[in-house]
XYZ file of C-alpha atoms in Angstrom:
491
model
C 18.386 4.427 -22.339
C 21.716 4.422 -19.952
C 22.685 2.049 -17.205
C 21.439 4.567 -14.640
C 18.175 5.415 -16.241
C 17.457 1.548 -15.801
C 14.136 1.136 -15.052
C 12.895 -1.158 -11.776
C 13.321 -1.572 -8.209
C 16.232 0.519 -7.703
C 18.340 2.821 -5.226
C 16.460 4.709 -3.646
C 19.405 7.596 -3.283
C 18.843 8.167 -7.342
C 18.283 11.707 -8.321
C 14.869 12.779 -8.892
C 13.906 16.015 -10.586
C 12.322 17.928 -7.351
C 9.755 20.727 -7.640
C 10.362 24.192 -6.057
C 8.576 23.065 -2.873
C 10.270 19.553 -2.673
C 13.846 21.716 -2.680
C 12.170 23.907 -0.068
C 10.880 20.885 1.935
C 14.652 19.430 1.498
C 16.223 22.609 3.056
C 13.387 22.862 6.459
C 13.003 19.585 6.792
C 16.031 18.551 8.880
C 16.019 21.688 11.128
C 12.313 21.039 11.403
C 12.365 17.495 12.539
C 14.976 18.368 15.191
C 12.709 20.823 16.518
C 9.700 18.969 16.794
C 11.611 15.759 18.185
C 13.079 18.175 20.774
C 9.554 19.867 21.881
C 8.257 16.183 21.867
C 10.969 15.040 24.228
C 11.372 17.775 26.366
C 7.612 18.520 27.207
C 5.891 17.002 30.158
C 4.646 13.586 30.018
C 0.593 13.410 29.450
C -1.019 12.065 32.050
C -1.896 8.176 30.833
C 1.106 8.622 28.792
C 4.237 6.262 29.697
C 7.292 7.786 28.951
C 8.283 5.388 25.848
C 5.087 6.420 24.405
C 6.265 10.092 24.595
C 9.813 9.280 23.161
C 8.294 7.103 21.064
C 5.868 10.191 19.452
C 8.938 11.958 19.007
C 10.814 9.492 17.123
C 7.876 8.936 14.572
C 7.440 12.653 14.386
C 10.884 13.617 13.287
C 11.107 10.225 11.068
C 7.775 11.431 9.418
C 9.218 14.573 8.426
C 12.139 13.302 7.159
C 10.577 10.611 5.033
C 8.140 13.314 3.668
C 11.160 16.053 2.929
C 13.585 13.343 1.784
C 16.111 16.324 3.443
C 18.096 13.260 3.929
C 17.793 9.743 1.731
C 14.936 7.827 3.372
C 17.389 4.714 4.577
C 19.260 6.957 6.701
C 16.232 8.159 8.229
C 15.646 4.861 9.068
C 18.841 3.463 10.493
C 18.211 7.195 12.338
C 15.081 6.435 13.872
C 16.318 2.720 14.761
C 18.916 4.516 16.858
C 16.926 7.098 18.627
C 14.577 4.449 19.178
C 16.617 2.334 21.316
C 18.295 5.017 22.822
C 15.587 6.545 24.045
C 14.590 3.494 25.477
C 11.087 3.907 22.999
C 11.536 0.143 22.361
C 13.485 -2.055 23.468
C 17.010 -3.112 21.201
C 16.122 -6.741 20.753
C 12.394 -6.108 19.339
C 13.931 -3.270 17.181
C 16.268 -5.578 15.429
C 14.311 -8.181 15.326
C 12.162 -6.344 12.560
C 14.219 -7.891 10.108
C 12.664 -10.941 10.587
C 9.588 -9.857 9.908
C 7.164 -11.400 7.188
C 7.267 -8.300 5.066
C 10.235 -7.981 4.591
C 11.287 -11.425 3.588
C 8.134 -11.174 1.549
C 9.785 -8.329 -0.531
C 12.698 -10.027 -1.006
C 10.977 -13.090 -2.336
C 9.095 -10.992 -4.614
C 12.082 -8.513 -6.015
C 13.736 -12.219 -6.759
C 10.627 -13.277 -8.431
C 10.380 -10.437 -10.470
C 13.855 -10.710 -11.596
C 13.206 -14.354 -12.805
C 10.363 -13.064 -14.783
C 11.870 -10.260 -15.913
C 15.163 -12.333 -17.263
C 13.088 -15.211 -19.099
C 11.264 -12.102 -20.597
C 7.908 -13.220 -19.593
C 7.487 -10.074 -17.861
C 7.825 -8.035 -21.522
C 5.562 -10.634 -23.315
C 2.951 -10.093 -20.485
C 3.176 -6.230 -21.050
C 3.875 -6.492 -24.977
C 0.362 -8.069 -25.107
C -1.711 -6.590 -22.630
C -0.273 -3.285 -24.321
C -1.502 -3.926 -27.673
C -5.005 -5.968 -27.497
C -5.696 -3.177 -24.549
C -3.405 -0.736 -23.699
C -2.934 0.864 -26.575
C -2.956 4.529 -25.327
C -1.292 5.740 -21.638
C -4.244 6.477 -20.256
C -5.800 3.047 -21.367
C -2.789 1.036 -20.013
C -3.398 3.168 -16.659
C -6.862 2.319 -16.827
C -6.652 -1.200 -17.435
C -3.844 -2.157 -14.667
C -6.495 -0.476 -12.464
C -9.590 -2.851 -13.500
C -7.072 -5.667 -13.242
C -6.317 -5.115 -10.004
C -9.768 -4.944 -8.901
C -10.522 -8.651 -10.809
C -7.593 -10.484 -8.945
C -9.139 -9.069 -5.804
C -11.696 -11.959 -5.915
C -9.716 -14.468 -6.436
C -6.070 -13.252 -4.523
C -7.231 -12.691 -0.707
C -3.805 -10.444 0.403
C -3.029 -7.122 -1.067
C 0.570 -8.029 -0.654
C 0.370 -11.241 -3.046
C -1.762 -8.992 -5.489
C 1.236 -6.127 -5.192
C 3.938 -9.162 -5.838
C 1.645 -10.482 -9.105
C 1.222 -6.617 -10.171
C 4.773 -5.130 -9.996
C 6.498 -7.281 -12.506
C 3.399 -6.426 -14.758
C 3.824 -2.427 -13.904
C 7.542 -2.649 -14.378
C 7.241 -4.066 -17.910
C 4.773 -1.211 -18.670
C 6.756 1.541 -17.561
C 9.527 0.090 -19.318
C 7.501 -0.277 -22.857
C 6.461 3.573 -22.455
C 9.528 4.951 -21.198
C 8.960 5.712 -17.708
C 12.117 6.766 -16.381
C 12.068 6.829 -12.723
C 11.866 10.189 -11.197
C 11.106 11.878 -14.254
C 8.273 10.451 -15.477
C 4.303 11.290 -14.875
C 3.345 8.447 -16.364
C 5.476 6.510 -14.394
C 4.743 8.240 -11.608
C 0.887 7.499 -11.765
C 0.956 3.638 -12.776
C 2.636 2.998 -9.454
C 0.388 5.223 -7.145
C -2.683 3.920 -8.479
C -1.188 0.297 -8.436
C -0.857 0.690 -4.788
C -4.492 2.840 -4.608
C -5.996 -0.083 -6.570
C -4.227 -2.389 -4.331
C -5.597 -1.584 -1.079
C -8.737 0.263 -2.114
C -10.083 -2.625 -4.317
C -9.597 -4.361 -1.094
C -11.927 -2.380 1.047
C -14.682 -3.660 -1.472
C -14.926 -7.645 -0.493
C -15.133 -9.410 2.845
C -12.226 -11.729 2.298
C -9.467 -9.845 0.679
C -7.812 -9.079 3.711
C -8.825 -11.066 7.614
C -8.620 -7.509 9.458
C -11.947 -6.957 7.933
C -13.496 -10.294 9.015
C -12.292 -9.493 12.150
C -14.162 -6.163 12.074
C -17.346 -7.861 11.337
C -16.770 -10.411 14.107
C -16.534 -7.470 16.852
C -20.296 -6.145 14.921
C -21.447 -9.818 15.403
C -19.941 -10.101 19.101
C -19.836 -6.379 20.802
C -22.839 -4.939 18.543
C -25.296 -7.948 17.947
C -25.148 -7.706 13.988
C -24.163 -10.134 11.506
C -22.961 -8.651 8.023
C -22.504 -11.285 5.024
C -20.122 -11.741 2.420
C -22.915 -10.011 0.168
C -23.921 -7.147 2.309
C -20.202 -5.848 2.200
C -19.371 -6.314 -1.245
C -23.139 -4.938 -2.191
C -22.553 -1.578 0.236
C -18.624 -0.958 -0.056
C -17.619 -2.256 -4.104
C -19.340 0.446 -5.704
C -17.845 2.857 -3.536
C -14.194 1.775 -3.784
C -15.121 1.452 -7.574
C -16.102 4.579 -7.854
C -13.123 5.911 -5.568
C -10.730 4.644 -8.083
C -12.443 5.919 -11.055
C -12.553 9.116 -9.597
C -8.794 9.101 -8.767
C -7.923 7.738 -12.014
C -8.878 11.421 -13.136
C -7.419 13.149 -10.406
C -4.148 11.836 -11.350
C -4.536 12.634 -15.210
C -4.691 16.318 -13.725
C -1.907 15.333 -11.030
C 0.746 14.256 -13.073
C 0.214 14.616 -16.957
C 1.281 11.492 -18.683
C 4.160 13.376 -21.012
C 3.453 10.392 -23.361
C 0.666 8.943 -25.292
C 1.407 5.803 -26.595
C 4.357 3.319 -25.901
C 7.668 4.714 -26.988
C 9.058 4.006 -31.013
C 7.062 3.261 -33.388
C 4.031 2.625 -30.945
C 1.674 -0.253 -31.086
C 2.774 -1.255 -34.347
C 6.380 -1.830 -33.540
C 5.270 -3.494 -30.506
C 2.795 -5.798 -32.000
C 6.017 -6.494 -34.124
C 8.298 -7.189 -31.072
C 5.697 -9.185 -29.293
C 5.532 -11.754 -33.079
C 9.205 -11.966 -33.154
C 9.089 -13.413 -29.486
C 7.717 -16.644 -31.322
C 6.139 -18.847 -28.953
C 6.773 -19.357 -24.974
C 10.786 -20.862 -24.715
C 11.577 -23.148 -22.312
C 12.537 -20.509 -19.572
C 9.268 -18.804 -19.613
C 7.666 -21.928 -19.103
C 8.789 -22.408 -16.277
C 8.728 -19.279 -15.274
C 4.966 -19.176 -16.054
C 4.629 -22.398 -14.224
C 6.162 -20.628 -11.041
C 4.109 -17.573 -11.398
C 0.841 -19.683 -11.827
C 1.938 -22.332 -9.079
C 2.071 -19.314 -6.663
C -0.638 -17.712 -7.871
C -2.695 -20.782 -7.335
C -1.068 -21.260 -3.856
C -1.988 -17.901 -2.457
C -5.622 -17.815 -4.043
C -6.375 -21.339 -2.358
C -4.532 -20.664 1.324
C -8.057 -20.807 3.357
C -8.073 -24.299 1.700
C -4.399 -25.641 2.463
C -5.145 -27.671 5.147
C -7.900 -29.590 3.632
C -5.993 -30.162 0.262
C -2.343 -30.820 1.835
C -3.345 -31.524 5.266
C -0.651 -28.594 6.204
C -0.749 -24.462 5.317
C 1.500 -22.572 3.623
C 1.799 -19.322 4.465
C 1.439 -16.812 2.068
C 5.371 -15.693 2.810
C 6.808 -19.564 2.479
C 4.432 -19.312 -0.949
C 6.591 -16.201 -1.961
C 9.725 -17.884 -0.693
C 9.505 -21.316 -2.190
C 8.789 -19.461 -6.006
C 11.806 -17.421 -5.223
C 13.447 -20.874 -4.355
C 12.346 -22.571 -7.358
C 13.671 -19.495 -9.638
C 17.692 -20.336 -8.190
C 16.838 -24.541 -8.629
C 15.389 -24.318 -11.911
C 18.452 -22.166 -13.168
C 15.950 -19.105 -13.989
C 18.532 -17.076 -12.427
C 21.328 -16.626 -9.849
C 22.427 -14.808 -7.251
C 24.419 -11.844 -9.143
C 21.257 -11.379 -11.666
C 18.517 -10.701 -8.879
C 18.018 -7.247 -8.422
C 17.079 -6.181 -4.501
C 16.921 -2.955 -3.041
C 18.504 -3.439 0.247
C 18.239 0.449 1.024
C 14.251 -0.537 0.844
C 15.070 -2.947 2.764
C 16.221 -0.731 5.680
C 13.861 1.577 5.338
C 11.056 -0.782 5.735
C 12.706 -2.282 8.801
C 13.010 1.321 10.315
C 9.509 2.219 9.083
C 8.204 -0.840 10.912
C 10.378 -0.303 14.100
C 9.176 3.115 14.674
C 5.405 2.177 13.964
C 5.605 -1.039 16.015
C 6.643 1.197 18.828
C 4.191 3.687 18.915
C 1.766 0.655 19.171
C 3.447 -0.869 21.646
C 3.837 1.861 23.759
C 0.147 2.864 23.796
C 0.526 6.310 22.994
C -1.292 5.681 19.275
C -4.221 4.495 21.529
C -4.576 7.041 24.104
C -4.446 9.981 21.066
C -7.026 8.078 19.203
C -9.191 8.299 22.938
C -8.306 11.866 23.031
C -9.694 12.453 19.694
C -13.019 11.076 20.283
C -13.449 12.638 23.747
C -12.531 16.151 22.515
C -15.171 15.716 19.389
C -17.865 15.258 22.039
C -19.794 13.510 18.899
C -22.963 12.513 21.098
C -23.539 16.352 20.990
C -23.412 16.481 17.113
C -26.158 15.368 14.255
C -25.930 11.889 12.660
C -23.971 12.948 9.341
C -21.558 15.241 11.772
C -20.517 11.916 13.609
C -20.744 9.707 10.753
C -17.855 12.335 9.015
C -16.232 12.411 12.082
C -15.864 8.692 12.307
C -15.508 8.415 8.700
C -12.327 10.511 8.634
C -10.740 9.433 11.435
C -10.799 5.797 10.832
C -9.586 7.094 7.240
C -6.288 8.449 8.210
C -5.897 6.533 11.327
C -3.404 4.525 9.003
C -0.902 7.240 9.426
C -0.651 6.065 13.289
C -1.152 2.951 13.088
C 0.754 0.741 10.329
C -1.107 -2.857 11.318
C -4.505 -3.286 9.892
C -5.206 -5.861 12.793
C -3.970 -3.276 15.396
C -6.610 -0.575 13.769
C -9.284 -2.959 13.776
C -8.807 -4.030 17.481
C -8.510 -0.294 18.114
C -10.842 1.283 16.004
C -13.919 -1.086 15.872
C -14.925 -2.013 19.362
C -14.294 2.040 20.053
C -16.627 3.021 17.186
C -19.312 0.482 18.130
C -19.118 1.803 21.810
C -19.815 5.240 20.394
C -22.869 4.164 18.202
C -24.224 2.705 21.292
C -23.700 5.918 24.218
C -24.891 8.141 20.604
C -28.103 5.895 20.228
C -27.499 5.015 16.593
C -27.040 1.507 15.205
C -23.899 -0.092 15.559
C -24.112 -0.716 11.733
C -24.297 3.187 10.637
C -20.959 3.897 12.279
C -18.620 1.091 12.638
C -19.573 -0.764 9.229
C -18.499 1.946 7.053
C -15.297 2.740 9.160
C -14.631 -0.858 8.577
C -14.886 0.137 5.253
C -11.692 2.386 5.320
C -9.344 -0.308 7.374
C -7.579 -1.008 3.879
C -6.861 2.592 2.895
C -3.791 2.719 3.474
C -2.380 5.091 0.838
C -0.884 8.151 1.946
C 2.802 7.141 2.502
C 5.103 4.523 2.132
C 5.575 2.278 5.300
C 1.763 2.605 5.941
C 1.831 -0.930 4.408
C 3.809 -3.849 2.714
C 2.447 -3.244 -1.496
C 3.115 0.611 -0.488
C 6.863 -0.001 0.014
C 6.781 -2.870 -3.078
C 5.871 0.126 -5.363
C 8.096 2.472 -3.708
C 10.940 0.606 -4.669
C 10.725 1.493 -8.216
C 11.755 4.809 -7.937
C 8.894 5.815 -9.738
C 7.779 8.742 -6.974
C 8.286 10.377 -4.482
C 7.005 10.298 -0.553
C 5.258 13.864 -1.272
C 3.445 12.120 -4.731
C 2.343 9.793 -2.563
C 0.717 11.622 0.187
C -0.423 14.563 -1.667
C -2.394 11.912 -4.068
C -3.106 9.913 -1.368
C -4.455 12.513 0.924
C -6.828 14.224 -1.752
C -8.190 10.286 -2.572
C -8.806 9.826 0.432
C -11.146 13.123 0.952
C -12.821 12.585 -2.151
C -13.814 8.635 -0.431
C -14.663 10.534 2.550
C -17.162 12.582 0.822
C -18.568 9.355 -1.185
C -19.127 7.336 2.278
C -20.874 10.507 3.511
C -23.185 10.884 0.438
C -23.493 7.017 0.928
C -24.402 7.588 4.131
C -27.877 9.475 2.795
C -28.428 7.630 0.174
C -26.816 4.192 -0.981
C -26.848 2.790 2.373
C -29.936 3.547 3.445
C -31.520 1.857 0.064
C -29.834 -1.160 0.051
C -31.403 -1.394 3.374
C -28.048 -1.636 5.556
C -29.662 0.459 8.410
């Protein structure tokens, strides 16, 4: 393999091998995305509309397009949309830059320079070389089994952005052992979608993987007189994000063909070999393993900081002190950590443009409009549970904070259950359900962009997968609806 077939997080300007329609998206996309920023910008403002959330809509609208044609690389879109952003007055210059300074992206850089310690010691490759050959001895296993993985670190790692930071250094060894070279490979291609769909889907499946949805089930307690437990969710919503998964697992086989079968070389055999010849643990993966464990440990016990250190650590000063202790240990230095700053970009310009349309309360009023238009207290119980069920579903597209589409999204739905006579339970549970899907494109949250960076796919991968997963969960909580909720007694 040559220097610029490396494989890992990587520019994001490399060439990929782009179908017909990606070269067709590439050549409309530009012209496109000045057209619909200009009809945004130029059209009366909406009554209840400020101005910055008009600007603001037409900013996202022409970044969105951009991202999804790649008609230009994806940073420049960015450091675009930063631009137009403050120039437009959509948000003011201050909050724009000050992006940078947010969690995520420090957390990224804390876990690229993680990663690269574990990938120097060669921990990373022992991790893979085993899992590989006591249970991943076939592509489709290896898929398989970093998807049940991710769903067993779900109970014990409450943030899908820790879980993304313990997965990719995992997922990059794998796509290494089998070849994966980024851009060209299917195989590639599908271990890092489904990393990220196992990511935040697995979430959707316990009560304390991620606090948006605690908060959801404080607004059921507070606006719509219901308690849920810890049990209730994982009893109603694991089997359906189980089942989700399984189902996509499929849908990508047909997706994106793995073009191999087993690891590359000799296959298991050879790798068994390799794995023998590492001998035992050396001194550097020691430590390394010590790091990796210490901050596992650390973010699977933050509820419980206080009371064991009598101070928290957040789960960003968790990434940042193992990324500390790589440079003081001598793991690594400086010129041998690998970060994508053009991700880096990106995300802050992804971030900027969704902050803004949040700010600006244009994402709310549309989400208003949509439920006033629907007129759902006109329409049968399974019409308004789809309804609700889809919106909520790809309300991630607007908004990119899960806290900001639970504040939204929750007390909203619960209102509706109550002017629609149905219990607040039927309707706002299950959309609370969906607050963690968060799949179809990159900057819709933090492990998305982690498993961006790899090179591995594309934005149009992404949300084609994405969007057909997401449909397919859809028609699960619907059947749910009729069936596995109502025997298990949830309404």
């Amino acid at each position: 393999m040559t220097s610029s077939e490396k494989i890992g997080p990587k520019n994001l300007l490399t060439q990929r091998n782009r179908s017909p329609f990606e070269k067709w998206l590439t050549y409309l996309g530009l012209p496109l995305a000045i057209i619909v920023f200009t009809l945004f910008y130029t059209m009366p403002t909406p009554v209840g509309v400020t101005i910055q959330g008009k600007v603001a809509a037409a900013v996202f609208f022409l970044a969105l397009i951009l991202w999804v044609s790649e008609a230009i690389p994806v940073y420049v879109t960015a450091l675009v949309a930063i631009v137009l952003l403050a120039i437009t007055g959509a948000w003011d210059e201050t909050s724009i830059l000050g992006v940078f300074g947010y969690d995520v992206i420090w957390l990224m850089i804390a876990a690229f320079i993680i990663t690269s310690g574990m990938e120097k010691t060669g921990l990373a490759k022992r991790l893979a070389l085993f899992m590989i050959t006591k249970f991943g001895k076939t592509a489709k296993m290896a898929l398989l089994l970093m998807i049940i993985v991710n769903f067993i670190i779900t109970f014990v790692v409450p943030s899908t952005t820790a879980r993304a930071a313990i997965m990719l250094p995992l997922a990059l060894a794998l796509a290494e052992a089998y070849g994966a070279i980024p851009g060209k490979s299917n195989f590639g291609r599908l271990l890092m979608i489904q990393e990220l769909q196992a990511n935040n889907i697995s979430t959707t499946g316990i009560l304390t993987a991620t606090a948006p949805q605690i908060m959801a089930v404080g607004f059921l307690k507070d606006l719509g007189g219901v308690n849920v437990s810890w049990g209730q969710w994982l009893l109603a919503s694991m089997p359906i994000a189980f089942v989700t998964m399984i189902v996509s697992y499929f849908i990508g086989l047909l997706l994106y063909p793995p073009e191999v079968s087993t690891p590359r070389g000799q296959g298991i055999e050879e790798m068994g070999a390799e794995l023998k010849n590492m001998g035992r643990l050396n001194r550097e993966e020691w430590k390394a393993l010590g790091i990796f464990v210490l901050t596992v440990f650390l973010w699977a016990t933050g509820p419980y900081h206080v009371k064991m250190f009598g101070f928290n650590i957040s789960l960003v000063m968790v990434a940042i002190l193992a990324a500390t202790l790589m440079y003081l240990t001598g793991l690594l230095n400086w010129i041998e950590t690998q970060i994508p700053w053009d991700l880096m970009i990106f995300s802050c310009g992804a971030y900027a443009v969704g902050m803004a349309l949040e700010k600006s309360g244009i994402a709310s009023w549309a989400l208003d409009r949509i439920f006033g238009v629907a007129n759902l207290s006109q329409l049968p119980f399974i019409l308004v549970f789809a309804a609700v069920i889809f919106i909520s579903s790809f309300s991630h597209m607007v908004f990119t904070s899960k806290t900001v589409r639970t504040a939204i999204l929750i007390p909203t739905i619960i209102q509706l259950a109550k002017v629609t006579g149905y219990n607040p339970l039927a309707l706002a549970l299950p959309a609370a359900f969906t607050i963690a899907d968060s799949i179809t494109l990159p900057p819709n949250c933090k492990p998305n962009l982690i498993f961006y960076s790899t090179g591995q796919f594309t934005v149009t991968n992404q949300l084609f997968y994405g969007i057909i997963v997401l449909i397919v969960k859809c028609a699960l909580m619907c059947l749910a609806a009729l069936t596995w909720f109502r025997w298990i007694g949830l309404y």
